[in-house]
Coordinates of C-alpha atoms in Angstrom, one line a residue:
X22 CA 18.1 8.0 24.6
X23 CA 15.8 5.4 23.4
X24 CA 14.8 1.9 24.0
X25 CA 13.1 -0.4 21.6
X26 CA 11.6 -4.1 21.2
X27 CA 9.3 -6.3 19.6
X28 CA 7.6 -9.5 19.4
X29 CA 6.4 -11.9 16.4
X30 CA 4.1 -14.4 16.8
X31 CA 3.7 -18.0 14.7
X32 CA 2.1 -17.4 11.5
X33 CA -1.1 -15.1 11.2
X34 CA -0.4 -13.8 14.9
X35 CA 1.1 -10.8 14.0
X36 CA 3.9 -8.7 15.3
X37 CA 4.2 -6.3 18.6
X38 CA 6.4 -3.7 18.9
X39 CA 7.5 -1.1 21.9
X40 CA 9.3 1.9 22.0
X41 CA 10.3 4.4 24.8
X42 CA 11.4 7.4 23.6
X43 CA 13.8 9.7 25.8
X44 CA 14.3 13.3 25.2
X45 CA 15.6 16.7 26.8
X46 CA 13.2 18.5 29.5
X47 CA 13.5 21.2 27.5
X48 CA 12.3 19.8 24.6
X49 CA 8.2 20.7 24.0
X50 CA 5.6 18.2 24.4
X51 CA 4.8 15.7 21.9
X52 CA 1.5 15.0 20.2
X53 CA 0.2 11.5 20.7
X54 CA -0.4 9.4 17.8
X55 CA -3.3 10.0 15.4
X56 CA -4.5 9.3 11.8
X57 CA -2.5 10.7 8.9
X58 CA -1.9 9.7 5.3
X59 CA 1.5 10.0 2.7
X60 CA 0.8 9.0 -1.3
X61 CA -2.5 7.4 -0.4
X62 CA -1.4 5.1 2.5
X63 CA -2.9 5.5 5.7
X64 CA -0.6 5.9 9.0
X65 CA -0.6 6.2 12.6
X66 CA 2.2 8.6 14.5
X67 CA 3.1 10.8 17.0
X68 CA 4.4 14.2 15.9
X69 CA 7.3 16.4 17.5
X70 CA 6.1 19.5 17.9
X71 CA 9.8 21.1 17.6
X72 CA 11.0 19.2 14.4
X73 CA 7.2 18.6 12.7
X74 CA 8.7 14.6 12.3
X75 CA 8.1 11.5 14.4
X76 CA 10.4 8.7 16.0
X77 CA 7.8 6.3 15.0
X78 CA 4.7 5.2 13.1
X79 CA 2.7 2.2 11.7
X80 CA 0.5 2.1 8.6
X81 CA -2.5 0.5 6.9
X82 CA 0.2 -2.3 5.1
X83 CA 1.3 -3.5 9.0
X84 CA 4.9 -1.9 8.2
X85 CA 6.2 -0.2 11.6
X86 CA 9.2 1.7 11.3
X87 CA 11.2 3.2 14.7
X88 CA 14.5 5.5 14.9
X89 CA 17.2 6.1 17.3
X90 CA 19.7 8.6 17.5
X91 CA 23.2 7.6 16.8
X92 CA 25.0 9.9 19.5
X93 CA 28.3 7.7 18.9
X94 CA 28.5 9.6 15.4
X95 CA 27.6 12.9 16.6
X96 CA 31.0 13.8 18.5
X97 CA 32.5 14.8 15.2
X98 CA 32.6 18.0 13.5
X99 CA 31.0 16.7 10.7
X100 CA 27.5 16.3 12.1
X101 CA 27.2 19.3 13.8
X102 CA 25.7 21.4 11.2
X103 CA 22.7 19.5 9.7
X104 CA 19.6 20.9 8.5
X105 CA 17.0 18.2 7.8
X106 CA 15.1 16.6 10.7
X107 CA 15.9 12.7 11.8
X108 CA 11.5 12.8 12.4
X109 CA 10.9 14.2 9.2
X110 CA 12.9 12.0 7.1
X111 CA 11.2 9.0 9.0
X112 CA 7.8 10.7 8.4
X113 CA 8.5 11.0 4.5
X114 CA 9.4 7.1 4.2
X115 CA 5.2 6.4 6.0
X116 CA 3.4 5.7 2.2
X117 CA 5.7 3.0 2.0
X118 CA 4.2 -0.7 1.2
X119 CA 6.8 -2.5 2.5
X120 CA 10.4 -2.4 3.7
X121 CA 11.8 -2.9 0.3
X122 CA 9.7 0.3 -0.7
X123 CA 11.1 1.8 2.4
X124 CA 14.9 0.8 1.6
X125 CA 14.7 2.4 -1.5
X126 CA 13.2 5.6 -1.2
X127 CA 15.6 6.1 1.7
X128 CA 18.4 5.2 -0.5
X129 CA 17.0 7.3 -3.1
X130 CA 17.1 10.5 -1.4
X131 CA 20.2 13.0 -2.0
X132 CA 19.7 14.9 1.3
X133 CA 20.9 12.6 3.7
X134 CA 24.5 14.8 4.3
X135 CA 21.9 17.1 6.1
X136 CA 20.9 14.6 8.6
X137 CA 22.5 13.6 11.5
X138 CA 23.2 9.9 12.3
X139 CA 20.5 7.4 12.8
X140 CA 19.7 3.7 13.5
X141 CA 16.3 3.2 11.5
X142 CA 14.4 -0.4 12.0
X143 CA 11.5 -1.4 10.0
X144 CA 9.1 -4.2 10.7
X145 CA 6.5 -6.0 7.8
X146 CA 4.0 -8.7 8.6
X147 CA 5.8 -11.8 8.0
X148 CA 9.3 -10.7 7.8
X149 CA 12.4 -10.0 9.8
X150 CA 13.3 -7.1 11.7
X151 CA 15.0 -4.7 8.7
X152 CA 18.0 -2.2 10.1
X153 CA 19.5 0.6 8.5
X154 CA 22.2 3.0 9.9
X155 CA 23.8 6.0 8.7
X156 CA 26.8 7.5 10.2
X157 CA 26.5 11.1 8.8
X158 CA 29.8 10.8 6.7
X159 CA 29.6 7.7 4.7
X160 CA 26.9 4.9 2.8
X161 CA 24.2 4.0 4.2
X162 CA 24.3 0.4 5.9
X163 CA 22.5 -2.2 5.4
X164 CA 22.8 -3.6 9.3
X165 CA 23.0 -7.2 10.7
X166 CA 19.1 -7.6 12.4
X167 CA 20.6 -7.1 15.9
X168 CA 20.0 -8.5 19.5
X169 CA 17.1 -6.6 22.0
X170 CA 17.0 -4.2 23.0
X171 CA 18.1 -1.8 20.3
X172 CA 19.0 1.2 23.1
X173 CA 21.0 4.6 22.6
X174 CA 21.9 7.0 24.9
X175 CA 23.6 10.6 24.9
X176 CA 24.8 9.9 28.6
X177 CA 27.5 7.1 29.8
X178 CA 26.6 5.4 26.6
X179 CA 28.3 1.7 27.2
X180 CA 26.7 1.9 30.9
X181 CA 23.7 2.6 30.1
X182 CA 23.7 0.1 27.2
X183 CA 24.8 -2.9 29.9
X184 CA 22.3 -2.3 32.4
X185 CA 19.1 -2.1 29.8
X186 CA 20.7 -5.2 28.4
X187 CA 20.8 -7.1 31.7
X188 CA 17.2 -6.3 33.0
X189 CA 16.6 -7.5 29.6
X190 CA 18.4 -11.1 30.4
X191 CA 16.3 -11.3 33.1
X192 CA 13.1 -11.8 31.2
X193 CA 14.2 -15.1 29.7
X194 CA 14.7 -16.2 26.4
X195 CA 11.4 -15.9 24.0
X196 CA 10.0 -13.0 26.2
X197 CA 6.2 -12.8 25.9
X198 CA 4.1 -9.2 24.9
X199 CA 3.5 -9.2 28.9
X200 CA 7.1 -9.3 29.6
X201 CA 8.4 -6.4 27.3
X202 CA 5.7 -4.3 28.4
X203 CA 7.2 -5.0 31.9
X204 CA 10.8 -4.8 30.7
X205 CA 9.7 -1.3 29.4
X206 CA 8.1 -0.1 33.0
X207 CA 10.9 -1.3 34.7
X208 CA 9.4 -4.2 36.2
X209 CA 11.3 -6.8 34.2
X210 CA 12.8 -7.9 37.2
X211 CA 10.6 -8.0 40.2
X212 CA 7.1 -7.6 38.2
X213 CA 6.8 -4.3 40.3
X214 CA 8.6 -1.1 38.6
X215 CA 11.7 -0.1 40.1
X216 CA 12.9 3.4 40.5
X217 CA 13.7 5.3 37.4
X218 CA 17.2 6.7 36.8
X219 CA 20.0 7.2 34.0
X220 CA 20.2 3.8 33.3
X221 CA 17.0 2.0 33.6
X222 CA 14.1 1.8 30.4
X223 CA 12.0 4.0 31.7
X224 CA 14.4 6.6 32.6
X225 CA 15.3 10.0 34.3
X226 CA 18.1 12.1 35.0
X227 CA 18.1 16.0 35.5
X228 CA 18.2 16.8 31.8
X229 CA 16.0 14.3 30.4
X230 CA 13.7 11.6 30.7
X231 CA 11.6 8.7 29.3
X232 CA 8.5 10.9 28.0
X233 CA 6.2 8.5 26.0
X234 CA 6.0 4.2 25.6
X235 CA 4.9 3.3 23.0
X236 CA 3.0 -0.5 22.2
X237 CA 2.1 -1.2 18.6
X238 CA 0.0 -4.2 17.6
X239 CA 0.2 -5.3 14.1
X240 CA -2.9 -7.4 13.5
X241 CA -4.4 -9.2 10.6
X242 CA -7.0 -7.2 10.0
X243 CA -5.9 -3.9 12.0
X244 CA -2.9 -1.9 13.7
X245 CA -3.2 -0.8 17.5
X246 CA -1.6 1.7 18.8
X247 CA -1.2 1.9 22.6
X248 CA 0.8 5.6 23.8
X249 CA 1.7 6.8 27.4
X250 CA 2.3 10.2 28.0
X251 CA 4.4 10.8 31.0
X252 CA 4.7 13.7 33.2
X253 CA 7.2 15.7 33.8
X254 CA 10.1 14.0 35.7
X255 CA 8.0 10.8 35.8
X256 CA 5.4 12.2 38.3
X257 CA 2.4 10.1 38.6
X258 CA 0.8 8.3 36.4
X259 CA 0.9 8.6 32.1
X260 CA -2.1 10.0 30.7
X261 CA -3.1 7.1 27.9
X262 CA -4.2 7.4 24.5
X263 CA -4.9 4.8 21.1
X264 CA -5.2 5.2 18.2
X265 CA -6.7 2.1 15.8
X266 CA -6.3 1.9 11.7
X267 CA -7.8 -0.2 9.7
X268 CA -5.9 -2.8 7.5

């Protein structure tokens, strides 16, 4: 129930990339992002207070790395009992130096039967979008760099996949910062937000909603990151935070 996208600019612009992250009601309220640090590298995420992991973080090297639940691959049997935490696993992979760094300590790991499946993208400064997926039964893939948005949903899955993926035509080809922050407001199509529901970005249904967005600027010299908290059922305005590292 997520909904990510990104920008790169011409050489030594840097990269953007957003993120809304949709969860349960029931689920507790998330920490926004602040400073931590894995084998000496310097990182910037929001924690889940249930799990202890995060859906996202960026650190000191300008590698950003995002994950989305695979609910396609959870139907089955054989993901229902899993023990290690999506966030947690994304969390451990945060000291890495680069994507290649990343790829292979995630490869390297022998618990990944205990997680459930995942679509994991990394960015790096200078460098393609890298994907990896893993279906809780078999390898782990090495995916195609796919199209914007990247979107999952637990809930009329193809649905809610079409109608992101149309406001998204609607910005135009080569979308601009501005635009995706729109696109991820819901105001890709008239520039004012529209009403939140199942199947918009910025979402909410009776069981969940859209509760953070998530803008990360990957800078020569530093990383911003920009987070919105959102109340509950989307009422009123997010309460805003950043957090800035040093590169």
């Amino acid at each position: 129930m997520c909904t990510l996208t990104w920008w790169r600019g011409a050489a030594g612009e840097g990269y953007e990339v957003f993120f809304n992250r949709d969860e349960l009601k029931t689920r507790p309220p998330a920490k926004p992002p602040a400073a931590g640090e894995r084998g000496g590298v310097r990182f910037l995420s929001p924690v889940d207070t249930q799990a202890g992991g995060t859906w996202i973080w960026a650190n000191q090297f300008g590698v950003v790395m995002a994950l989305l639940n695979w609910y396609d691959r959870e139907s089955g049997g054989h993901s229902r009992e899993r023990t290690t935490s999506r966030g947690v696993l994304l969390r451990d992979l945060a000291g890495s130096r680069g994507l290649a760094e990343a790829g292979a300590a995630l490869r390297a790991r022998g618990d990944l039967g205990t997680v459930k499946p995942f679509t994991l993208a990394g960015f790096e400064p200078g460098g393609d979008i890298q994907v990896w997926r893993w279906d809780g039964i078999g390898e782990l893939e090495d995916a195609a760099a796919p199209p914007m948005p990247v979107t999952s949903s637990s809930f009329e899955t193809e649905r809610v996949l079409r109608a992101r993926g149309e406001a998204f035509l609607s910005l135009g080809a080569a979308p601009t910062p501005e635009k995706l922050e729109a696109y991820h407001r819901n105001a890709a199509l008239s520039g004012q937000p529209a009403a939140p529901s199942a199947f918009t970005v910025r979402m909410n249904r009776p069981d969940a909603q859209t509760w953070s967005r998530s803008r990360i600027r990957v800078e020569e010299k530093r990383v911003v990151f920009d987070y919105l908290a959102e109340a509950p059922d989307l009422a009123g305005e997010p309460q805003p935070f950043r957090a800035e590292l040093s590169r």
